[in-house]
Every structure is written in C-alpha cells, then in structure tokens.
PDB file of C-alpha atoms in Angstrom:
ATOM      1  CA  MET M   1      65.395 219.435 -93.665  1.00 50.00           C
ATOM      2  CA  LYS M   2      63.150 217.892 -96.181  1.00 50.00           C
ATOM      3  CA  MET M   3      66.091 216.044 -97.635  1.00 55.00           C
ATOM      4  CA  VAL M   4      67.078 214.656 -94.260  1.00 49.00           C
ATOM      5  CA  TYR M   5      63.595 213.422 -93.557  1.00 53.00           C
ATOM      6  CA  THR M   6      63.377 211.841 -96.987  1.00 52.00           C
ATOM      7  CA  SER M   7      66.674 210.056 -96.506  1.00 56.00           C
ATOM      8  CA  MET M   8      65.655 208.704 -93.114  1.00 61.00           C
ATOM      9  CA  LEU M   9      62.360 207.426 -94.475  1.00 53.00           C
ATOM     10  CA  ALA M  10      64.076 205.704 -97.353  1.00 54.00           C
ATOM     11  CA  ALA M  11      66.516 204.073 -95.019  1.00 54.00           C
ATOM     12  CA  ALA M  12      63.705 202.798 -92.811  1.00 53.00           C
ATOM     13  CA  LEU M  13      61.764 201.433 -95.742  1.00 50.00           C
ATOM     14  CA  PHE M  14      64.853 199.752 -97.107  1.00 51.00           C
ATOM     15  CA  ALA M  15      65.539 198.092 -93.826  1.00 49.00           C
ATOM     16  CA  PHE M  16      61.965 196.916 -93.404  1.00 49.00           C
ATOM     17  CA  GLY M  17      61.751 195.548 -96.896  1.00 50.00           C
ATOM     18  CA  PHE M  18      65.045 193.688 -96.551  1.00 48.00           C
ATOM     19  CA  ASN M  19      64.057 191.999 -93.301  1.00 48.00           C
ATOM     20  CA  SER M  20      60.620 191.060 -94.589  1.00 45.00           C
ATOM     21  CA  SER M  21      62.168 189.512 -97.640  1.00 46.00           C
ATOM     22  CA  ALA M  22      64.567 187.555 -95.497  1.00 42.00           C
ATOM     23  CA  THR M  23      61.767 186.371 -93.268  1.00 45.00           C
ATOM     24  CA  ALA M  24      59.666 185.374 -96.222  1.00 42.00           C
ATOM     25  CA  GLN M  25      62.564 183.473 -97.709  1.00 46.00           C
ATOM     26  CA  SER M  26      63.191 181.624 -94.410  1.00 45.00           C
ATOM     27  CA  ILE M  27      59.565 180.540 -94.122  1.00 45.00           C
ATOM     28  CA  ARG M  28      59.163 178.540 -97.321  1.00 48.00           C
ATOM     29  CA  PRO M  29      56.115 176.430 -98.064  1.00 48.00           C
ATOM     30  CA  GLY M  30      56.446 173.043 -96.441  1.00 47.00           C
ATOM     31  CA  LYS M  31      58.936 174.252 -93.929  1.00 47.00           C
ATOM     32  CA  ALA M  32      57.541 174.368 -90.397  1.00 45.00           C
ATOM     33  CA  ALA M  33      57.983 177.590 -88.591  1.00 46.00           C
ATOM     34  CA  SER M  34      57.623 175.911 -85.297  1.00 45.00           C
ATOM     35  CA  THR M  35      60.692 175.105 -83.339  1.00 46.00           C
ATOM     36  CA  THR M  36      59.205 171.682 -82.630  1.00 45.00           C
ATOM     37  CA  THR M  37      60.431 168.997 -85.007  1.00 47.00           C
ATOM     38  CA  ALA M  38      57.606 167.074 -86.622  1.00 46.00           C
ATOM     39  CA  SER M  39      57.580 163.345 -86.030  1.00 48.00           C
ATOM     40  CA  ARG M  40      57.724 160.981 -88.963  1.00 52.00           C
ATOM     41  CA  PRO M  41      55.042 158.316 -89.191  1.00 53.00           C
ATOM     42  CA  GLY M  42      56.120 155.254 -87.203  1.00 51.00           C
ATOM     43  CA  SER M  43      59.043 157.063 -85.654  1.00 49.00           C
ATOM     44  CA  SER M  44      57.506 157.289 -82.192  1.00 49.00           C
ATOM     45  CA  SER M  45      60.044 157.022 -79.476  1.00 49.00           C
ATOM     46  CA  VAL M  46      57.637 154.926 -77.461  1.00 49.00           C
ATOM     47  CA  ARG M  47      57.958 151.466 -78.994  1.00 54.00           C
ATOM     48  CA  PRO M  48      55.353 148.765 -78.383  1.00 51.00           C
ATOM     49  CA  GLY M  49      56.244 146.650 -75.383  1.00 51.00           C
ATOM     50  CA  SER M  50      58.615 149.230 -73.864  1.00 47.00           C
ATOM     51  CA  SER M  51      58.242 150.250 -70.233  1.00 47.00           C
ATOM     52  CA  ALA M  52      57.150 153.737 -71.279  1.00 45.00           C
ATOM     53  CA  ALA M  53      54.108 152.483 -73.176  1.00 43.00           C
ATOM     54  CA  THR M  54      51.342 153.050 -70.722  1.00 45.00           C
ATOM     55  CA  THR M  55      48.440 153.116 -73.130  1.00 46.00           C
ATOM     56  CA  ARG M  56      48.978 149.668 -74.684  1.00 51.00           C
ATOM     57  CA  LYS M  57      47.536 146.467 -73.169  1.00 51.00           C
ATOM     58  CA  GLN M  58      50.003 144.135 -71.497  1.00 52.00           C
ATOM     59  CA  PRO M  59      50.291 140.553 -72.772  1.00 50.00           C
ATOM     60  CA  ALA M  60      47.976 138.034 -71.105  1.00 53.00           C
ATOM     61  CA  ILE M  61      49.465 136.423 -67.991  1.00 53.00           C
ATOM     62  CA  ARG M  62      50.660 132.897 -68.681  1.00 55.00           C
ATOM     63  CA  PRO M  63      49.276 130.067 -66.544  1.00 50.00           C
ATOM     64  CA  SER M  64      51.149 129.706 -63.280  1.00 50.00           C
ATOM     65  CA  THR M  65      53.918 127.146 -63.271  1.00 49.00           C
ATOM     66  CA  THR M  66      53.693 126.776 -59.518  1.00 50.00           C
ATOM     67  CA  ALA M  67      50.563 124.626 -59.606  1.00 49.00           C
ATOM     68  CA  PRO M  68      51.220 121.218 -57.963  1.00 47.00           C
ATOM     69  CA  ARG M  69      52.035 118.472 -60.396  1.00 52.00           C
ATOM     70  CA  LEU M  70      50.002 115.293 -60.479  1.00 50.00           C
ATOM     71  CA  GLY M  71      51.353 112.889 -57.925  1.00 46.00           C
ATOM     72  CA  SER M  72      53.297 115.525 -55.982  1.00 44.00           C
ATOM     73  CA  SER M  73      52.852 115.846 -52.236  1.00 43.00           C
ATOM     74  CA  ALA M  74      50.882 119.075 -52.694  1.00 42.00           C
ATOM     75  CA  SER M  75      48.485 117.588 -55.211  1.00 42.00           C
ATOM     76  CA  THR M  76      44.896 117.095 -54.202  1.00 45.00           C
ATOM     77  CA  THR M  77      44.203 114.835 -57.170  1.00 44.00           C
ATOM     78  CA  PRO M  78      42.507 111.560 -56.123  1.00 46.00           C
ATOM     79  CA  LYS M  79      44.560 108.374 -56.048  1.00 45.00           C
ATOM     80  CA  ARG M  80      45.100 106.610 -59.338  1.00 44.00           C
ATOM     81  CA  PRO M  81      42.912 103.607 -60.098  1.00 44.00           C
ATOM     82  CA  GLY M  82      44.390 100.468 -58.636  1.00 43.00           C
ATOM     83  CA  THR M  83      45.865 102.138 -55.554  1.00 39.00           C
ATOM     84  CA  PRO M  84      45.308  99.695 -52.673  1.00 40.00           C
ATOM     85  CA  THR M  85      43.037 100.998 -49.971  1.00 41.00           C
ATOM     86  CA  VAL M  86      42.205  97.779 -48.136  1.00 45.00           C
ATOM     87  CA  PRO M  87      44.794  97.012 -45.428  1.00 47.00           C
ATOM     88  CA  ARG M  88      46.760  93.807 -45.795  1.00 51.00           C
ATOM     89  CA  PRO M  89      46.235  91.006 -43.322  1.00 50.00           C
ATOM     90  CA  GLY M  90      48.443  91.771 -40.371  1.00 46.00           C
ATOM     91  CA  ALA M  91      48.212  95.546 -40.822  1.00 48.00           C
ATOM     92  CA  THR M  92      47.889  97.767 -37.773  1.00 49.00           C
ATOM     93  CA  THR M  93      44.207  98.325 -38.567  1.00 61.00           C
ATOM     94  CA  ARG M  94      43.450  94.698 -37.675  1.00 72.00           C
ATOM     95  CA  PRO M  95      41.532  94.351 -34.401  1.00 75.00           C
ATOM     96  CA  VAL M  96      43.756  93.623 -31.416  1.00 79.00           C
ATOM     97  CA  THR M  97      41.706  90.593 -30.403  1.00 86.00           C
ATOM     98  CA  ILE M  98      39.504  88.166 -32.311  1.00 88.00           C
ATOM     99  CA  ALA M  99      38.253  85.545 -29.894  1.00 84.00           C
ATOM    100  CA  PRO M 100      37.984  82.054 -31.412  1.00 82.00           C
ATOM    101  CA  PRO M 101      34.469  80.652 -31.504  1.00 78.00           C
ATOM    102  CA  SER M 102      33.563  78.096 -28.906  1.00 78.00           C
ATOM    103  CA  ARG M 103      33.535  74.534 -30.183  1.00 77.00           C
ATOM    104  CA  PRO M 104      32.485  71.494 -28.166  1.00 73.00           C
ATOM    105  CA  ASN M 105      35.630  69.390 -28.737  1.00 77.00           C
ATOM    106  CA  ARG M 106      38.225  72.083 -28.071  1.00 76.00           C
ATOM    107  CA  LEU M 107      40.437  72.008 -25.004  1.00 74.00           C
ATOM    108  CA  PRO M 108      38.756  74.374 -22.542  1.00 66.00           C
ATOM    109  CA  THR M 109      41.921  76.158 -21.401  1.00 59.00           C
ATOM    110  CA  MET M 110      44.209  75.982 -24.460  1.00 57.00           C
ATOM    111  CA  ALA M 111      47.021  76.606 -22.014  1.00 57.00           C
ATOM    112  CA  ARG M 112      50.618  77.087 -23.042  1.00 61.00           C
ATOM    113  CA  PRO M 113      52.400  73.731 -22.683  1.00 61.00           C
ATOM    114  CA  VAL M 114      54.911  73.372 -19.880  1.00 64.00           C
ATOM    115  CA  THR M 115      58.430  73.042 -21.250  1.00 66.00           C
ATOM    116  CA  PRO M 116      59.786  69.591 -20.377  1.00 68.00           C
ATOM    117  CA  ARG M 117      63.251  69.809 -18.824  1.00 64.00           C
ATOM    118  CA  PRO M 118      64.993  66.502 -18.289  1.00 61.00           C
ATOM    119  CA  ALA M 119      67.820  66.338 -15.793  1.00 47.00           C
ATOM    120  CA  ALA M 120      70.359  66.006 -18.605  1.00 53.00           C
ATOM    121  CA  TYR M 121      70.257  65.422 -22.309  1.00 63.00           C
ATOM    122  CA  HIS M 122      72.781  65.228 -25.113  1.00 59.00           C
ATOM    123  CA  SER M 123      71.619  65.749 -28.680  1.00 69.00           C
ATOM    124  CA  SER M 124      73.117  66.543 -32.060  1.00 73.00           C
ATOM    125  CA  ILE M 125      69.717  66.669 -33.747  1.00 79.00           C
ATOM    126  CA  THR M 126      68.630  69.636 -35.854  1.00 81.00           C
ATOM    127  CA  PHE M 127      64.888  69.761 -36.323  1.00 85.00           C
ATOM    128  CA  ARG M 128      63.455  69.800 -39.789  1.00 80.00           C
ATOM    129  CA  SER M 129      61.613  72.824 -41.192  1.00 75.00           C
ATOM    130  CA  PRO M 130      59.349  74.328 -38.502  1.00 80.00           C
ATOM    131  CA  LEU M 131      55.623  73.780 -38.378  1.00 87.00           C
ATOM    132  CA  PHE M 132      53.431  76.193 -40.386  1.00 90.00           C
ATOM    133  CA  GLY M 133      56.543  77.553 -42.104  1.00 89.00           C
ATOM    134  CA  LEU M 134      57.243  79.760 -39.080  1.00 92.00           C
ATOM    135  CA  SER M 135      60.466  79.707 -37.110  1.00 90.00           C
ATOM    136  CA  TYR M 136      60.870  80.647 -33.471  1.00 91.00           C
ATOM    137  CA  GLY M 137      61.304  84.369 -32.972  1.00 93.00           C
ATOM    138  CA  THR M 138      58.970  85.375 -35.828  1.00 95.00           C
ATOM    139  CA  ALA M 139      57.116  88.598 -35.001  1.00 96.00           C
ATOM    140  CA  PHE M 140      53.406  88.373 -34.260  1.00 95.00           C
ATOM    141  CA  SER M 141      52.260  90.571 -37.172  1.00 94.00           C
ATOM    142  CA  ASN M 142      54.574  88.790 -39.613  1.00 95.00           C
ATOM    143  CA  SER M 143      53.145  85.468 -38.454  1.00 96.00           C
ATOM    144  CA  LEU M 144      49.607  86.613 -39.188  1.00 95.00           C
ATOM    145  CA  ASP M 145      50.641  87.852 -42.628  1.00 94.00           C
ATOM    146  CA  HIS M 146      52.245  84.499 -43.414  1.00 95.00           C
ATOM    147  CA  LEU M 147      49.315  82.460 -42.153  1.00 95.00           C
ATOM    148  CA  TYR M 148      46.749  84.480 -44.111  1.00 93.00           C
ATOM    149  CA  ASN M 149      48.841  84.550 -47.278  1.00 94.00           C
ATOM    150  CA  THR M 150      49.428  80.784 -47.178  1.00 94.00           C
ATOM    151  CA  ARG M 151      45.715  80.243 -46.574  1.00 92.00           C
ATOM    152  CA  TYR M 152      45.762  78.794 -43.096  1.00 95.00           C
ATOM    153  CA  SER M 153      42.410  79.027 -41.356  1.00 94.00           C
ATOM    154  CA  VAL M 154      42.957  81.626 -38.626  1.00 94.00           C
ATOM    155  CA  ASP M 155      40.270  81.004 -36.025  1.00 91.00           C
ATOM    156  CA  GLY M 156      41.125  83.871 -33.684  1.00 92.00           C
ATOM    157  CA  TYR M 157      43.995  85.584 -31.872  1.00 94.00           C
ATOM    158  CA  ASN M 158      45.028  87.887 -29.058  1.00 91.00           C
ATOM    159  CA  THR M 159      48.327  89.554 -28.209  1.00 88.00           C
ATOM    160  CA  ASN M 160      49.970  86.249 -27.124  1.00 91.00           C
ATOM    161  CA  ASP M 161      48.209  83.510 -29.112  1.00 93.00           C
ATOM    162  CA  ILE M 162      47.022  82.722 -32.630  1.00 95.00           C
ATOM    163  CA  TYR M 163      44.384  80.009 -33.043  1.00 93.00           C
ATOM    164  CA  LEU M 164      44.090  77.888 -36.181  1.00 94.00           C
ATOM    165  CA  ARG M 165      41.795  75.094 -37.215  1.00 93.00           C
ATOM    166  CA  ASN M 166      41.996  72.120 -39.571  1.00 94.00           C
ATOM    167  CA  VAL M 167      45.788  72.142 -39.921  1.00 95.00           C
ATOM    168  CA  TYR M 168      47.418  69.373 -41.943  1.00 94.00           C
ATOM    169  CA  GLU M 169      50.710  68.049 -40.500  1.00 93.00           C
ATOM    170  CA  PHE M 170      52.402  64.618 -40.344  1.00 92.00           C
ATOM    171  CA  GLY M 171      49.781  63.139 -42.644  1.00 93.00           C
ATOM    172  CA  PHE M 172      46.830  64.084 -40.411  1.00 96.00           C
ATOM    173  CA  THR M 173      44.369  66.945 -40.116  1.00 96.00           C
ATOM    174  CA  TRP M 174      44.439  68.435 -36.633  1.00 96.00           C
ATOM    175  CA  THR M 175      41.194  70.125 -35.687  1.00 93.00           C
ATOM    176  CA  ASP M 176      42.938  72.822 -33.657  1.00 93.00           C
ATOM    177  CA  ALA M 177      46.333  74.500 -33.373  1.00 93.00           C
ATOM    178  CA  THR M 178      47.706  77.332 -31.251  1.00 93.00           C
ATOM    179  CA  LEU M 179      50.820  79.461 -31.765  1.00 95.00           C
ATOM    180  CA  PHE M 180      52.318  81.018 -28.631  1.00 94.00           C
ATOM    181  CA  TYR M 181      54.090  84.403 -28.386  1.00 95.00           C
ATOM    182  CA  HIS M 182      56.090  86.196 -25.737  1.00 93.00           C
ATOM    183  CA  ASN M 183      56.818  89.927 -26.036  1.00 94.00           C
ATOM    184  CA  GLY M 184      55.529  89.796 -29.589  1.00 94.00           C
ATOM    185  CA  TYR M 185      57.687  86.875 -30.834  1.00 96.00           C
ATOM    186  CA  MET M 186      56.849  83.252 -31.453  1.00 95.00           C
ATOM    187  CA  THR M 187      58.047  80.805 -28.789  1.00 93.00           C
ATOM    188  CA  GLY M 188      56.073  77.618 -29.454  1.00 92.00           C
ATOM    189  CA  SER M 189      53.069  75.861 -30.931  1.00 93.00           C
ATOM    190  CA  MET M 190      50.572  73.127 -30.167  1.00 93.00           C
ATOM    191  CA  LEU M 191      48.497  70.855 -32.420  1.00 94.00           C
ATOM    192  CA  TYR M 192      45.710  68.656 -31.083  1.00 92.00           C
ATOM    193  CA  ASP M 193      42.864  66.456 -32.129  1.00 94.00           C
ATOM    194  CA  SER M 194      40.389  64.458 -30.075  1.00 93.00           C
ATOM    195  CA  THR M 195      38.177  61.400 -30.348  1.00 93.00           C
ATOM    196  CA  ILE M 196      35.311  60.221 -28.224  1.00 93.00           C
ATOM    197  CA  SER M 197      36.708  56.697 -28.170  1.00 93.00           C
ATOM    198  CA  ASP M 198      40.093  55.375 -27.079  1.00 94.00           C
ATOM    199  CA  ASN M 199      42.145  55.475 -30.303  1.00 93.00           C
ATOM    200  CA  THR M 200      45.958  55.653 -30.265  1.00 95.00           C
ATOM    201  CA  ALA M 201      46.450  55.280 -34.044  1.00 95.00           C
ATOM    202  CA  ARG M 202      47.386  58.941 -34.572  1.00 97.00           C
ATOM    203  CA  TYR M 203      49.761  58.954 -31.628  1.00 96.00           C
ATOM    204  CA  TYR M 204      51.788  55.956 -32.769  1.00 96.00           C
ATOM    205  CA  SER M 205      51.840  57.056 -36.405  1.00 97.00           C
ATOM    206  CA  VAL M 206      53.302  60.461 -35.502  1.00 97.00           C
ATOM    207  CA  PHE M 207      55.622  58.812 -32.949  1.00 96.00           C
ATOM    208  CA  ASN M 208      57.083  56.584 -35.662  1.00 96.00           C
ATOM    209  CA  GLN M 209      57.565  59.536 -38.031  1.00 95.00           C
ATOM    210  CA  LEU M 210      59.390  61.576 -35.390  1.00 95.00           C
ATOM    211  CA  SER M 211      61.552  58.607 -34.429  1.00 94.00           C
ATOM    212  CA  SER M 212      62.562  58.084 -38.048  1.00 93.00           C
ATOM    213  CA  LEU M 213      63.525  61.757 -38.317  1.00 92.00           C
ATOM    214  CA  TYR M 214      65.219  62.332 -34.951  1.00 91.00           C
ATOM    215  CA  GLY M 215      65.855  58.902 -33.458  1.00 90.00           C
ATOM    216  CA  ARG M 216      64.616  57.610 -30.171  1.00 90.00           C
ATOM    217  CA  PRO M 217      63.020  60.237 -27.911  1.00 90.00           C
ATOM    218  CA  VAL M 218      65.129  61.611 -25.078  1.00 87.00           C
ATOM    219  CA  SER M 219      62.361  60.743 -22.631  1.00 86.00           C
ATOM    220  CA  SER M 220      59.146  58.727 -22.932  1.00 88.00           C
ATOM    221  CA  THR M 221      56.418  57.307 -20.741  1.00 87.00           C
ATOM    222  CA  GLY M 222      53.633  54.894 -21.536  1.00 82.00           C
ATOM    223  CA  SER M 223      50.956  53.577 -19.299  1.00 76.00           C
ATOM    224  CA  GLY M 224      47.493  52.798 -20.591  1.00 74.00           C
ATOM    225  CA  ARG M 225      45.733  55.993 -21.579  1.00 82.00           C
ATOM    226  CA  ASN M 226      48.639  58.329 -20.831  1.00 91.00           C
ATOM    227  CA  LEU M 227      51.453  58.311 -23.377  1.00 95.00           C
ATOM    228  CA  SER M 228      54.229  60.857 -23.823  1.00 94.00           C
ATOM    229  CA  ALA M 229      57.534  61.259 -25.699  1.00 94.00           C
ATOM    230  CA  THR M 230      59.947  64.204 -26.028  1.00 92.00           C
ATOM    231  CA  TRP M 231      62.710  64.960 -28.560  1.00 91.00           C
ATOM    232  CA  TRP M 232      65.323  67.671 -28.092  1.00 89.00           C
ATOM    233  CA  SER M 233      67.473  69.439 -30.668  1.00 87.00           C
ATOM    234  CA  SER M 234      71.062  70.593 -30.231  1.00 84.00           C
ATOM    235  CA  THR M 235      69.818  74.197 -29.987  1.00 83.00           C
ATOM    236  CA  GLY M 236      67.458  73.535 -27.067  1.00 83.00           C
ATOM    237  CA  GLU M 237      64.200  73.180 -29.010  1.00 88.00           C
ATOM    238  CA  TYR M 238      61.807  70.398 -28.111  1.00 91.00           C
ATOM    239  CA  ILE M 239      58.941  68.378 -29.585  1.00 93.00           C
ATOM    240  CA  THR M 240      56.562  66.610 -27.226  1.00 94.00           C
ATOM    241  CA  LEU M 241      53.903  64.125 -28.328  1.00 96.00           C
ATOM    242  CA  GLU M 242      51.119  63.143 -25.868  1.00 95.00           C
ATOM    243  CA  TYR M 243      48.049  61.002 -25.752  1.00 96.00           C
ATOM    244  CA  THR M 244      45.792  61.647 -22.780  1.00 93.00           C
ATOM    245  CA  LEU M 245      42.214  61.671 -21.544  1.00 92.00           C
ATOM    246  CA  GLN M 246      41.218  65.298 -20.995  1.00 88.00           C
ATOM    247  CA  PRO M 247      38.045  67.197 -20.156  1.00 86.00           C
ATOM    248  CA  SER M 248      36.614  69.314 -22.978  1.00 83.00           C
ATOM    249  CA  THR M 249      33.634  71.624 -23.210  1.00 79.00           C
ATOM    250  CA  ASN M 250      31.668  68.571 -24.328  1.00 79.00           C
ATOM    251  CA  GLY M 251      32.805  66.077 -21.687  1.00 85.00           C
ATOM    252  CA  TYR M 252      35.917  63.883 -21.547  1.00 90.00           C
ATOM    253  CA  ARG M 253      37.691  63.023 -24.773  1.00 92.00           C
ATOM    254  CA  PHE M 254      40.936  61.361 -25.843  1.00 94.00           C
ATOM    255  CA  PHE M 255      43.398  63.989 -27.078  1.00 94.00           C
ATOM    256  CA  THR M 256      46.513  63.525 -29.173  1.00 96.00           C
ATOM    257  CA  ILE M 257      48.671  66.634 -28.633  1.00 95.00           C
ATOM    258  CA  LEU M 258      51.870  67.693 -30.410  1.00 95.00           C
ATOM    259  CA  SER M 259      53.748  70.567 -28.726  1.00 93.00           C
ATOM    260  CA  THR M 260      56.869  72.407 -29.904  1.00 92.00           C
ATOM    261  CA  GLY M 261      58.927  75.137 -28.264  1.00 90.00           C
ATOM    262  CA  ARG M 262      62.232  76.167 -26.849  1.00 83.00           C
TER     263      ARG M 262
END
C-alpha cells in the first residue's frame, strides 16, 4: 500500500514539474504572455489624414472659390474709375420738354410751314446735303444727339419741334431755326431772321445761291414786301424762300424765312 501511494505521489510530482518547466520555458523574458500583439512605434493603423482619425485636427478650410469675381454680374464692387455716369445728350433721362425762352424778335407762333403744292411740276434736281447735317426721317433723339455733339445751340424742344438759335447757313447767321417732327421723325425745318427796317439783301443773296444750285424756282412771286420762291427735288422735297412783313412779340418786323420739307 505504501508502495502504491509512493508511486502515485512520484507520478504527480513528475507531471507537475514537467508542466511547470514547459510553462516557464514558454514564457521567456521579453516575450509577452498576453494574447494581444504589441504595436510597434509608428505602426498605428490609424494614419494621419485617414477617415478613421477622429482625434486629429482637420486642415483649415480654403477660401471659397464661389465668391463673385470683380466685374461679374454678382459683384457688388463699385464701378471702375472712368465709368460714365452722366447721361449723354439725347438720353432718355433728358426732360421731355424744354421750352425756348421768349425773345422779342422771334415769330410768335413758330408754326410749321404749309407745304407748297403746285398744280404740276417736273424736276430732276437732287438737293445738296441737308441743313444741319440731318436728313429727313432722322429720329428725334438721334437729332438731338447730333445737334449737341456738333455744338449747335439748342434753345428748347418738345415732342414735335427742336428750336435752335444763331445758325449759320448760306453765308448768313439766322437768329432762329426750328426742326419739325412727326411721329418721332424729322419732316422739315425752318430758318428765319428779322430786321426792323425793309431790307431784302439776305433774301436775294440766298435766292441767287439756290438758283445757282438748282436752277430757276418752280414757282415764284414778287410784289413789294412779299417775296416767295419754291424749288422742288425729284424725290418730292421742297425749299421755299420768303420775305414778308410779320408781327412779332416786339411789333412788326421784316422776316426772311427759309423752309424745307417733303
């Protein structure tokens, strides 16, 4: 019995010592007993800049590229120096009406001349360049632009008339001139000048110039203080020259009047 017990004890001790030695051999210094593998320095699986890095600061947001560029329609930047802000003559911001100032020697009515229509006329004449550099059919606003830009003295205007003063034509300065418009387009003009005394020098000088350009007038009258002559072009345009005694805002005066139209 004693032998059996001794054998069993020896067997147990042998087994225990063998296993302990094995365990001791498996756990050597420097070898981790943990089942978790130690990480090497710098071998983190979470690299800087990766989506899993939640503890690192994100790069600063770049300035937005959607800001409006200078000069674009969305820009609120003020206009560049030199950008025109004053409307041109003839712009829509011009007042609709500028009444001409009253002057003592102006015709009181400044009425549109009546178109002379002879019973029959035959002409092959083409009139020279139009007065004021404006042809018939020029728009009202374009006429004002031209007159201002060529430095005519615009005295006033409304929707159907433009008044000028001190216009130089045919070698004379005419104190007043009127351009006439219908539905916004030029249809005629009138130049006139007056004297307190009976003086036909201007009338006959202009008459001779027109006759040298276009020949004898188609129709003419002459009796004392009432003179008139009319030239027609092949396109139905006319020029009428008159000398007549007319009332003005300063009493009766002798007027020399040059009318054009069609």
